[in-house]
Short mmCIF file of C-alpha atoms in Angstrom, two decimals:
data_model
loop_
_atom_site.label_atom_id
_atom_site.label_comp_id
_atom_site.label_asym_id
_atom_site.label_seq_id
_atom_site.Cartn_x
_atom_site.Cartn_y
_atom_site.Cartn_z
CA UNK E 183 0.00 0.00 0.00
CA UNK E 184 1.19 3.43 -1.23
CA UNK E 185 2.30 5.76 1.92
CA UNK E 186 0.37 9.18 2.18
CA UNK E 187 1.82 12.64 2.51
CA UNK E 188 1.72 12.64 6.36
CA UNK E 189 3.14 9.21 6.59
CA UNK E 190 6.42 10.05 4.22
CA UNK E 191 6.30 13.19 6.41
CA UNK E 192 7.04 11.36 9.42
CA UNK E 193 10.04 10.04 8.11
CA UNK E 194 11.80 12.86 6.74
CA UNK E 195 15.18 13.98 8.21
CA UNK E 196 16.40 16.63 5.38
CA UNK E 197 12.83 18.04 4.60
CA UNK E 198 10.39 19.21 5.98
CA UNK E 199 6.85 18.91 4.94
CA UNK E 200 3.59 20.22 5.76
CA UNK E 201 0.19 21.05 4.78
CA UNK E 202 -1.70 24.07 4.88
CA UNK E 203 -5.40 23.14 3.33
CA UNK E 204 -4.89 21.49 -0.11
CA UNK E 205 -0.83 23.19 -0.30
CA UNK E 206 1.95 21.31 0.35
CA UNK E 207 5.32 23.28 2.13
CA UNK E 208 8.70 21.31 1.78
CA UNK E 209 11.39 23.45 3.93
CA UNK E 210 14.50 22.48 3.20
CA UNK E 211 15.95 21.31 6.36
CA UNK E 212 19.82 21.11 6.62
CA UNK E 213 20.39 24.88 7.74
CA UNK E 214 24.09 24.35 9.32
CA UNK E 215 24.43 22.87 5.68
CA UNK E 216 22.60 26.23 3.56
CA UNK E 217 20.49 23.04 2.90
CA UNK E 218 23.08 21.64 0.09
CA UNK E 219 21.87 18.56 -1.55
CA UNK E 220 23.48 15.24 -0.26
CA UNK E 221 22.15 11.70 -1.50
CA UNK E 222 19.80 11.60 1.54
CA UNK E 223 17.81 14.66 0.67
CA UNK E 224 17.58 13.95 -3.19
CA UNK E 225 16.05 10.51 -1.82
CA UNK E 226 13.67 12.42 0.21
CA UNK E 227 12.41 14.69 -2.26
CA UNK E 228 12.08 11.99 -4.84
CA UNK E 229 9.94 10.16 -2.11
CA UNK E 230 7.88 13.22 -1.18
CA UNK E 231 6.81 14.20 -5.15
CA UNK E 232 6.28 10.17 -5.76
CA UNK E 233 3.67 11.00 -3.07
CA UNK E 234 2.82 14.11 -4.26
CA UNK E 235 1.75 12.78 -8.26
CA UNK E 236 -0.89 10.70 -6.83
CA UNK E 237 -2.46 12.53 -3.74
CA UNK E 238 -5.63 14.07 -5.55
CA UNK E 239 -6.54 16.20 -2.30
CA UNK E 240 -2.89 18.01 -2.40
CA UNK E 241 -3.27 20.57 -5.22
CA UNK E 242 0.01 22.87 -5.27
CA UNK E 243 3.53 22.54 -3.76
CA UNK E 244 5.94 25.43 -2.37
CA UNK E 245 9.50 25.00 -1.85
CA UNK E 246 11.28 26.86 0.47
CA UNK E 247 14.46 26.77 2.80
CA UNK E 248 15.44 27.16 6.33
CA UNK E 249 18.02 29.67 7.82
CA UNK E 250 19.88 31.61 5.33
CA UNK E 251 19.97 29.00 2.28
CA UNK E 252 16.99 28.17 -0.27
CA UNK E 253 19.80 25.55 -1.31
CA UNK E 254 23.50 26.15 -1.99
CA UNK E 255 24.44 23.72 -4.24
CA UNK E 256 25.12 19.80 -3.90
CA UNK E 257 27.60 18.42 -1.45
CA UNK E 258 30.91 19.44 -2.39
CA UNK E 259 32.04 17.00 -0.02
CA UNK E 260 30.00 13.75 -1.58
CA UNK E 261 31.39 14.70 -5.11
CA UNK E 262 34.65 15.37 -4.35
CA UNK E 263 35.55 12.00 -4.88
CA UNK E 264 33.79 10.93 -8.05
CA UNK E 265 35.15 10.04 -11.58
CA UNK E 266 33.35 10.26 -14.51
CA UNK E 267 30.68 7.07 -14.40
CA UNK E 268 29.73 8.26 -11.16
CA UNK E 269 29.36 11.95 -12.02
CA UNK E 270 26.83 10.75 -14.86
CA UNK E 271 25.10 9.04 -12.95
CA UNK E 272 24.53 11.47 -9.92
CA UNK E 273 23.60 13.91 -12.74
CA UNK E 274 21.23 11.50 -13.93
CA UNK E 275 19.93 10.61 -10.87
CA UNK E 276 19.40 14.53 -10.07
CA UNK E 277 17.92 15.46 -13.70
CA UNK E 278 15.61 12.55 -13.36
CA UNK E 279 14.22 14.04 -9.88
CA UNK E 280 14.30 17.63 -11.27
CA UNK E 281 12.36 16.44 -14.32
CA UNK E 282 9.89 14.66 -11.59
CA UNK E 283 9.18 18.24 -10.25
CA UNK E 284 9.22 19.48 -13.07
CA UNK E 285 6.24 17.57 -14.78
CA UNK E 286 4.37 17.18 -11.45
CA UNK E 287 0.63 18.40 -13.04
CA UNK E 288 0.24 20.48 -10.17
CA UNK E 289 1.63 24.37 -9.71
CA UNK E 290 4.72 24.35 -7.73
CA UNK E 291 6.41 27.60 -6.44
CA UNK E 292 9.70 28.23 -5.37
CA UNK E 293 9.71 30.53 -2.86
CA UNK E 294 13.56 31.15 -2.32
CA UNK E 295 14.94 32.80 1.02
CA UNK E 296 17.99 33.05 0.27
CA UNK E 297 21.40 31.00 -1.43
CA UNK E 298 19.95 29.51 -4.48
CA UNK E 299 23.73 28.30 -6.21
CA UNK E 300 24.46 25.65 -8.35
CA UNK E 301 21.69 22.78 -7.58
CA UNK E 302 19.57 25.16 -5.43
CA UNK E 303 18.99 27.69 -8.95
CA UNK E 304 18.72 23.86 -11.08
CA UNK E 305 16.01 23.33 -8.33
CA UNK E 306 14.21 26.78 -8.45
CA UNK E 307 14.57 26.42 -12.28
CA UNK E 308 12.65 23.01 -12.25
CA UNK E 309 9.47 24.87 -10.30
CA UNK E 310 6.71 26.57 -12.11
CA UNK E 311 7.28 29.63 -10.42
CA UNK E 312 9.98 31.40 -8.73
CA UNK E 313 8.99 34.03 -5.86
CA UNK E 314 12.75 35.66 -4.41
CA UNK E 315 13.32 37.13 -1.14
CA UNK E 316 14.96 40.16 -1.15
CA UNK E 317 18.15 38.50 0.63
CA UNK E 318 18.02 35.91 -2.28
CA UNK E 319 21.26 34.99 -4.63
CA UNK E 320 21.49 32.92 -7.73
CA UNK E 321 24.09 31.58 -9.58
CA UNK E 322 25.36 28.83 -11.17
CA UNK E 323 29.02 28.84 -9.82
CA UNK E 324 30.16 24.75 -11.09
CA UNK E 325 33.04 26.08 -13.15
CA UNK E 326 34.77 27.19 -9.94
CA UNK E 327 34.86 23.45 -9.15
CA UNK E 328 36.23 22.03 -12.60
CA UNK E 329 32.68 20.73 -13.15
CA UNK E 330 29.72 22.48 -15.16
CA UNK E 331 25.84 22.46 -14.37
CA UNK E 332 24.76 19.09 -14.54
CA UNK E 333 21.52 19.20 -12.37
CA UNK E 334 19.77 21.14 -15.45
CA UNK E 335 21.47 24.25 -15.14
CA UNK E 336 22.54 24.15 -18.77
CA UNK E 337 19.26 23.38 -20.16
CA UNK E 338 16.89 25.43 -17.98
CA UNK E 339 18.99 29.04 -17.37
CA UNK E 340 19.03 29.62 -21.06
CA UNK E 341 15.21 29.06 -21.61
CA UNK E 342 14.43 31.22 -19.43
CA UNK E 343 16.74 34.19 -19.45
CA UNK E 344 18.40 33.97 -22.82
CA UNK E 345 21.43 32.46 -24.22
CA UNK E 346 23.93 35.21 -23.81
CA UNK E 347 23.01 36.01 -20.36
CA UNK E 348 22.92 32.16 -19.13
CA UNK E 349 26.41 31.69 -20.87
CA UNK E 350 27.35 34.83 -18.63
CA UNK E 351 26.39 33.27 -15.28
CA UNK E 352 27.69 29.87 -16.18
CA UNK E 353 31.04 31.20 -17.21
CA UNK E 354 31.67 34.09 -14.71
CA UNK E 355 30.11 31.88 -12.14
CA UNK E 356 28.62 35.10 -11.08
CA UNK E 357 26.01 35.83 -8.24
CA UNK E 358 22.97 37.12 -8.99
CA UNK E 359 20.91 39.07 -6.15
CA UNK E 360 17.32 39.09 -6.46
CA UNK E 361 16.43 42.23 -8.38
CA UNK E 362 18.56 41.29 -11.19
CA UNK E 363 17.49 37.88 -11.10
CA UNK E 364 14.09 39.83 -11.53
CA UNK E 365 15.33 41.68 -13.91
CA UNK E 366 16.96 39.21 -16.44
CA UNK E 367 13.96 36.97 -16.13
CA UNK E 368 14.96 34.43 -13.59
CA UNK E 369 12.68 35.28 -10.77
CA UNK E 370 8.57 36.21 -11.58
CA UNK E 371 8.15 38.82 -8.05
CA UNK E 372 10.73 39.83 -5.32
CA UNK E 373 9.11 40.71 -1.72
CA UNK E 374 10.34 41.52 1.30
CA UNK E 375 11.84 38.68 3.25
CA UNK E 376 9.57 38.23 6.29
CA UNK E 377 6.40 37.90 3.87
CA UNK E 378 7.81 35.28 1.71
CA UNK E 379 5.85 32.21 2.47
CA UNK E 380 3.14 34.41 2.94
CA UNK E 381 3.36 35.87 -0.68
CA UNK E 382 3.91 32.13 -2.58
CA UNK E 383 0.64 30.76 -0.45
CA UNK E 384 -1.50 33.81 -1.58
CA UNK E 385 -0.23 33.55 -5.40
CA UNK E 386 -0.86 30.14 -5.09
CA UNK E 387 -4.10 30.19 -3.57
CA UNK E 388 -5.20 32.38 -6.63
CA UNK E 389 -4.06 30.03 -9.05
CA UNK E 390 -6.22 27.06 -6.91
CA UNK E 391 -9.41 29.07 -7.36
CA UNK E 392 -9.19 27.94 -10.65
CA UNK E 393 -10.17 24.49 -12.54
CA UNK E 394 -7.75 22.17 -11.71
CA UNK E 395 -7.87 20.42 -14.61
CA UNK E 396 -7.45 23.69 -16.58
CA UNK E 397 -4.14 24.62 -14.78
CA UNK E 398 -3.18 21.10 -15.11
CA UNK E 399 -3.21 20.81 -19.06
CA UNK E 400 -1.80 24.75 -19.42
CA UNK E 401 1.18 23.11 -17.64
CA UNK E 402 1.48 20.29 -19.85
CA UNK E 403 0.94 22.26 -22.72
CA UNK E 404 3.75 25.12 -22.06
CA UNK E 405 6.03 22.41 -20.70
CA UNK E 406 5.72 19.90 -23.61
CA UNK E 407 5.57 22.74 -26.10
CA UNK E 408 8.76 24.20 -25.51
CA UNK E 409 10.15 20.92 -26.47
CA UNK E 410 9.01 20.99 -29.81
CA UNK E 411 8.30 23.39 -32.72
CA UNK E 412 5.14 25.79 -33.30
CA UNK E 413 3.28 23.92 -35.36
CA UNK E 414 3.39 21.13 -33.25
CA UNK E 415 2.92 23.00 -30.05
CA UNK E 416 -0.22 24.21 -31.46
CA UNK E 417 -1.41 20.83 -32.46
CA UNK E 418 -0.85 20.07 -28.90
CA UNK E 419 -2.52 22.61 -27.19
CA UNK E 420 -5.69 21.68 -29.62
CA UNK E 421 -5.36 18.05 -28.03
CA UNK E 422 -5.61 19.45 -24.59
CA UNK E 423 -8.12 22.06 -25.34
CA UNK E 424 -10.26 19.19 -26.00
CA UNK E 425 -9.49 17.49 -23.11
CA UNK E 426 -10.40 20.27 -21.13
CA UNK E 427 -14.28 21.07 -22.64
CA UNK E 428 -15.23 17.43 -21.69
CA UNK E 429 -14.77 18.28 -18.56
CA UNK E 430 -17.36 19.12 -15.50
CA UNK E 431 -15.32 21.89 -14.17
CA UNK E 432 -15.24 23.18 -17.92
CA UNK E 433 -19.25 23.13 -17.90
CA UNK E 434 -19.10 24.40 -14.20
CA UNK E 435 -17.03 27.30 -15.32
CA UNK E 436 -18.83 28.46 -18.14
CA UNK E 437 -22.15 28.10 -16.51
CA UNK E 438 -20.92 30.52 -13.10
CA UNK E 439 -20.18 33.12 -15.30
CA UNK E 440 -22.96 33.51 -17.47
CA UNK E 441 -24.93 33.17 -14.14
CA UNK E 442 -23.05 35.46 -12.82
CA UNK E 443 -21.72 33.77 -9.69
CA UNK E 444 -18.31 32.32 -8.40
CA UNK E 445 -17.68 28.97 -9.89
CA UNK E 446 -17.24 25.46 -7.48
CA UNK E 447 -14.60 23.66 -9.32
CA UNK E 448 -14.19 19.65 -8.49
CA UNK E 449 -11.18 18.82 -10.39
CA UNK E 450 -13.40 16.54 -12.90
#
């Protein structure tokens, strides 16, 4: 029998999670640490969204960190002795989690506090959204370390601020505070750091007032889409338009606001 989202919970060391209503918070929990990710909290995390893809009654996710890291990179310490098979496949067993959170069809919001470096940005990269703290820092700093970006850094940072500026970051190994990060496109809102949490609950509270199933296929659509070329994107979205006018929340919608009254959405 599958474990539930209180029962994983329980037996977290690195993380930790709770839930507010229908949001799941997973704090980063290895403060001494800036919450850097060792083999025990990848494990975690995998273990917490394996929960979180099949727990209909959890809706959205925020990610967040304890102390003064969001998270500041992977354990120097745990690499330091790896060749090259075993660099692959920590890289692969990192993409593969980041790719997990990543395609999760639920919203998930990062909602970083502070050190976001190396694996910490690859991890706010792989979220939906990305709320900063004014005390936050990003940067992709691997080419100090003889290494590059190997957690998605490479593949994420350009899609979303541009070639020339990700080739910047990723060969200056420059840190980013978070109005720049703002600025170049890395980060969707900066707020003041005591109202953090509160800021990613009410953003995502707004986007849970809506159809489920609506914000569920615009996610698939964007994410899938970017993978492939217009034409095909737009075939796509047709396919999950469709999807989505079959459904009761679609009828539910449509029949609140010609009535002229706040829609009930059931996630059917």
């Amino acid at each position: 029998m599958s474990e539930t989202f209180q029962q994983v919970a329980e037996r977290l060391t690195n993380i930790r999670a709770e839930l507010d209503g229908a949001i799941a918070i997973l704090t980063m929990n290895r403060p001494k640490a800036l919450n850097a990710l060792n083999d025990q909290t990848l494990e975690e995390l995998d273990r917490i969204f394996t929960c979180l893809e099949r727990e209909e009654s959890i809706l959205g996710v925020i990610i967040t960190g304890e102390g003064k890291g969001f998270v500041a990179g992977a354990d120097i310490s745990q690499m330091q002795s790896y060749k090259s098979e075993e660099g692959r496949n920590y890289a692969n067993r990192a993409q593969a989690l980041f790719n997990k959170i990543e395609a999760l069809e639920k919203p998930v919001i990062a909602a970083v506090n502070g050190y976001a470096l190396g694996g910490g940005c690859e991890l706010s990269m792989s979220c939906d959204i990305r709320i900063a703290s004014e005390k936050a820092v990003f940067g992709q700093p691997e080419a100090n370390l003889g290494v590059i970006p190997c957690f998605g850094g490479t593949q994420r940072l350009p899609r979303l601020v541009g070639t020339g500026i990700a080739k910047e970051l990723i060969y200056t190994g420059r840190q980013v505070k978070a109005e720049e990060a703002k600025s170049i496109g890395l980060v969707n809102k900066v707020v003041p750091a005591e109202s953090l949490l509160d800021e990613a609950k009410a953003m995502l509270r707004t986007i849970l007032e809506k159809a489920p199933m609506a914000i569920r296929y615009s996610k698939v659509a964007i994410n899938r889409g970017m993978d492939v070329d217009m034409r095909a994107g737009l075939e796509l979205e047709k396919d999950l338009a469709a999807i989505t006018f079959g459904t009761e929340d679609k009828q539910e919608g449509m029949d609140a606001f010609l009535g002229k009254r706040p829609a009930v959405f059931h996630n059917r």
